[in-house]
Amino acid sequence: MQENNADIKKRNIRDQEPILELRDVYKSFGDRQILKGVSFKVYAGEMLGLIGPSGCGKSTIFKIICGLLEPDSGEVILRSNDIGLVFQGSALLNSLSVRDNLALALERRKLSRKDEDEIIQQKLSLVGLGDYMQSFPTQLSGGQQKRTSFARAIVDDPKIILYDEPTTGLDPVMSTVIEDYMSELSNKLDAASIVVTHQHSTWTRTADRVILMYSGKIVWEGSAEQGMHSDNPYMKQFASASREGPMLAGVV
Amino acid sequence: MTESLPKQNNNPLTAPFRFIEEQATVGVQLIGQVCLLFVKTLWYILRLDLDWRETFRQAYMIGWKSFWVVLITAIFTGFAMSLQISRELVGFGADTAIGGVVSLALIREIGPITAGVMVAGRVGSSIAAELTTMMVTEQIDALKVMRVDPVRFLVVPRYAAALVMIPTLSTYAMFVGLLAGIIIAKSAANLPPETFLDSVRQTILDRDFAVHYLKSAINATIIIFFSCAIGLNTRGGAEDVGIATTRAIVWTMTAIFIFNFIVTSLTYAPR
Ligand SMILES: Nc1ncnc2c1ncn2[C@@H]1O[C@H](COP(=O)(O)OP(=O)(O)OP(=O)(O)O)[C@@H](O)[C@H]1O
Ligand SMILES: [Mg+2]
């Protein structure tokens, strides 16, 4: 097998310490156990794809990484506190304009208003919202809100970037723009990124490595390419969107 | 050991006590949250670590938007009180005391209570609804991820604004009520405004204004911290917004009446 550039990059990555690591994380809500021992590592410059059925606990993992939820047991080890999170539901502050939503993420840097505006303008233009600085979130469409949330998460060049469904609700062209930008960012910032998505193109195009979750555990891990041709019964069923297999619809 | 104890869970005899116990636990929890929030907010305010723009915006929301409701309630409270008092005092031939009695009631009790209750209804409920909505739509989570303290961003500007605006509204309610009182005393008891005002001047002391201010500052504190604590500690979905709003109004109004009595009893008890 021929070793390409990406493989070389990945091998080098593995020589370093991971930026983000989960060790045997458990989490229940009431008597429903959602995470039953989840462990993984993400290295600098790497994009991890996290896939699995709806309700299996992907967003919960993100909230645990950000410290919004406490795990019942297990460890979360972060080598950086600069975290950007694209919320599944956008979570824009409705009382603030698009500009001020992004400015909030820059507040700690105490920039002059001019520098702030420059950065914000640039990031908004990237997601096609350069003309919407002064709009309020309720005046935006769902996809525009999603893109604003994306811009807000990455405006401060974080070291850990968590994308919860970054392309859901976007048209195919905009999805591609966002996907390309995600890959570019993870290289440029040398950030550790995780993308949660149900959109096939997003994980196949951006993820260096993919993990599949089912029933609170990781049931498969590999590259997107391997995932497409995997014999693992879970991955095979997931990749082919089939009803036949070990995963039961609606059971997580 | 525990197996030998009778199972208490569904006993109809203990159900009311369990209900009281649950309610008391929730109440104690809320009061704890209120105190914690108060200390945190005070810490920011004492260091003057304020978002001034947001504070002015809140002052506008709290002050100006309550202007009309407070005006109307104050007028009618002034009318009703003056009418009652004029009627009684004229019967005793004590017309000249009308102004004093009306103003005492207005400055010491009715002014702060009316303004407090109206603002609690308008402002407290909208703060609770807004913050609960922000909780359930993950806006508060977004603040935390950006490492913006929700207390500094949401509670501090509201409290700073309320601490200025609610006493202002209260004073305004007092003057409007007094004016309404003068009008009624003139038309119902044919009392000249000068007589009314003379009586006010002889009765009201500086201390009454101080207590008036104290009461309305306490009202501001109650309104902001109960509604913020309830908002920031509610989780769930859209239906919880309504529940949180109702809860905020009930707690705020109850606390306003209780604290009003405590202040009155500490400052005006007969010796
Ligand atoms: N605050 C909460 N209280 C109770 N249960 C919760 C809470 N948050 C999540 N859950 C439950 O945890 C499970 C996992 O939720 P999570 O949002 O992590 O799923 P997900 O994998 O992101 O799903 P989706 O792909 O649909 O976004 C769900 O069954 C959900 O009902
Ligand atoms: Mg999710």
Coordinates of C-alpha atoms in Angstrom, one line a residue, chain A residues 51-200:
Chain A
I51 CA -21.3 9.3 14.2
G52 CA -24.1 7.2 15.6
P53 CA -27.8 7.0 15.8
S54 CA -29.9 10.0 17.0
G55 CA -30.0 10.0 20.7
C56 CA -26.9 7.9 21.3
G57 CA -25.2 10.7 23.3
K58 CA -23.0 12.6 20.8
S59 CA -24.1 16.1 21.9
T60 CA -23.8 14.8 25.5
I61 CA -20.1 14.0 24.9
F62 CA -19.6 17.6 23.6
K63 CA -21.2 19.1 26.7
I64 CA -19.0 17.0 28.9
I65 CA -15.9 18.1 27.0
C66 CA -16.9 21.8 27.5
G67 CA -17.6 21.3 31.2
L68 CA -21.3 22.0 30.8
L69 CA -22.1 18.5 32.2
E70 CA -20.2 16.5 34.7
P71 CA -19.5 12.8 33.8
D72 CA -20.6 10.3 36.4
S73 CA -17.2 8.7 36.2
G74 CA -14.2 8.7 33.9
E75 CA -11.8 11.5 33.0
V76 CA -11.7 14.3 30.4
I77 CA -8.2 15.5 29.8
L78 CA -7.8 18.8 27.9
R79 CA -4.4 20.3 27.0
S80 CA -6.1 23.6 26.0
N81 CA -9.0 25.6 27.4
D82 CA -9.6 27.4 24.1
I83 CA -12.7 25.5 23.0
G84 CA -15.1 26.5 20.2
L85 CA -18.5 24.7 20.1
V86 CA -20.9 24.9 17.2
F87 CA -24.2 24.2 19.0
Q88 CA -26.6 21.8 17.3
G89 CA -29.4 24.3 17.9
S90 CA -27.2 27.4 17.1
A91 CA -27.7 28.9 20.6
L92 CA -27.2 32.5 19.5
L93 CA -27.9 35.2 22.0
N94 CA -31.2 36.7 20.8
S95 CA -30.7 40.1 22.5
L96 CA -27.4 40.7 20.6
S97 CA -26.7 41.4 16.9
V98 CA -24.8 39.0 14.9
R99 CA -21.7 41.2 15.3
D100 CA -22.1 41.3 19.1
N101 CA -22.6 37.5 19.3
L102 CA -19.2 37.1 17.7
A103 CA -17.7 39.9 19.7
L104 CA -18.6 38.1 22.9
A105 CA -16.3 35.2 22.0
L106 CA -13.5 37.8 21.5
E107 CA -14.2 39.7 24.7
R108 CA -11.3 38.2 26.6
R109 CA -8.8 39.5 24.1
K110 CA -9.7 43.1 24.8
L111 CA -9.2 44.3 21.3
S112 CA -10.0 47.7 20.0
R113 CA -13.4 48.0 18.3
K114 CA -11.8 48.4 14.9
D115 CA -9.7 45.2 15.2
E116 CA -12.7 43.4 16.5
D117 CA -14.8 44.5 13.6
E118 CA -12.1 43.5 11.2
I119 CA -11.9 39.9 12.5
I120 CA -15.7 39.6 12.7
Q121 CA -16.2 40.9 9.2
Q122 CA -13.7 38.5 7.9
K123 CA -15.2 35.4 9.6
L124 CA -18.7 36.4 8.6
S125 CA -17.7 36.8 5.0
L126 CA -16.2 33.3 5.1
V127 CA -19.7 31.8 5.8
G128 CA -21.4 34.2 3.4
L129 CA -22.8 36.5 6.0
G130 CA -20.7 39.6 5.5
D131 CA -23.7 41.8 5.1
Y132 CA -25.4 40.6 8.2
M133 CA -23.3 42.2 10.9
Q134 CA -26.1 44.3 12.3
S135 CA -28.9 41.8 11.9
F136 CA -30.4 40.0 14.9
P137 CA -30.6 36.2 15.2
T138 CA -34.4 36.2 14.9
Q139 CA -34.1 38.0 11.5
L140 CA -32.0 35.1 10.1
S141 CA -33.1 31.9 8.5
G142 CA -32.2 28.6 10.2
G143 CA -29.2 28.0 7.9
Q144 CA -28.0 31.5 8.4
Q145 CA -28.2 31.1 12.2
K146 CA -26.3 27.8 11.9
R147 CA -23.5 29.6 9.9
T148 CA -23.4 32.5 12.4
S149 CA -23.0 29.9 15.2
F150 CA -20.2 28.3 13.2
A151 CA -18.5 31.7 12.7
R152 CA -18.9 32.5 16.5
A153 CA -17.3 29.1 17.4
I154 CA -14.2 29.7 15.3
V155 CA -13.8 33.5 15.6
D156 CA -11.2 33.3 18.3
D157 CA -9.1 30.6 16.6
P158 CA -9.7 27.9 19.3
K159 CA -7.4 24.9 19.8
I160 CA -10.2 22.5 20.3
I161 CA -13.2 22.8 17.9
L162 CA -16.4 20.8 18.4
Y163 CA -18.8 20.9 15.5
D164 CA -22.3 19.6 16.4
E165 CA -24.1 19.1 13.0
P166 CA -22.3 22.0 11.3
T167 CA -23.9 21.4 7.9
T168 CA -27.4 20.3 8.8
G169 CA -29.9 22.5 7.2
L170 CA -27.5 24.0 4.7
D171 CA -27.7 23.7 1.0
P172 CA -25.2 21.4 -0.8
V173 CA -23.0 24.2 -2.0
M174 CA -22.8 25.9 1.4
S175 CA -22.2 22.5 3.0
T176 CA -19.2 22.0 0.8
V177 CA -17.9 25.5 1.6
I178 CA -18.2 24.8 5.3
E179 CA -16.6 21.4 5.0
D180 CA -13.6 22.7 3.1
Y181 CA -13.2 25.5 5.7
M182 CA -13.3 23.0 8.5
S183 CA -10.5 21.0 7.0
E184 CA -8.5 24.2 6.3
L185 CA -8.9 25.4 9.9
S186 CA -7.8 22.1 11.5
N187 CA -4.6 22.4 9.4
K188 CA -4.1 26.1 9.8
L189 CA -4.7 26.3 13.6
D190 CA -3.4 22.8 14.3
A191 CA -6.5 22.4 16.2
A192 CA -8.0 19.1 17.6
S193 CA -11.5 18.9 16.1
I194 CA -14.5 16.6 16.4
V195 CA -17.4 16.7 14.0
V196 CA -20.7 15.1 14.9
T197 CA -22.9 14.7 11.8
H198 CA -25.6 12.7 10.2
Q199 CA -24.6 14.1 6.8
H200 CA -22.6 11.6 4.8

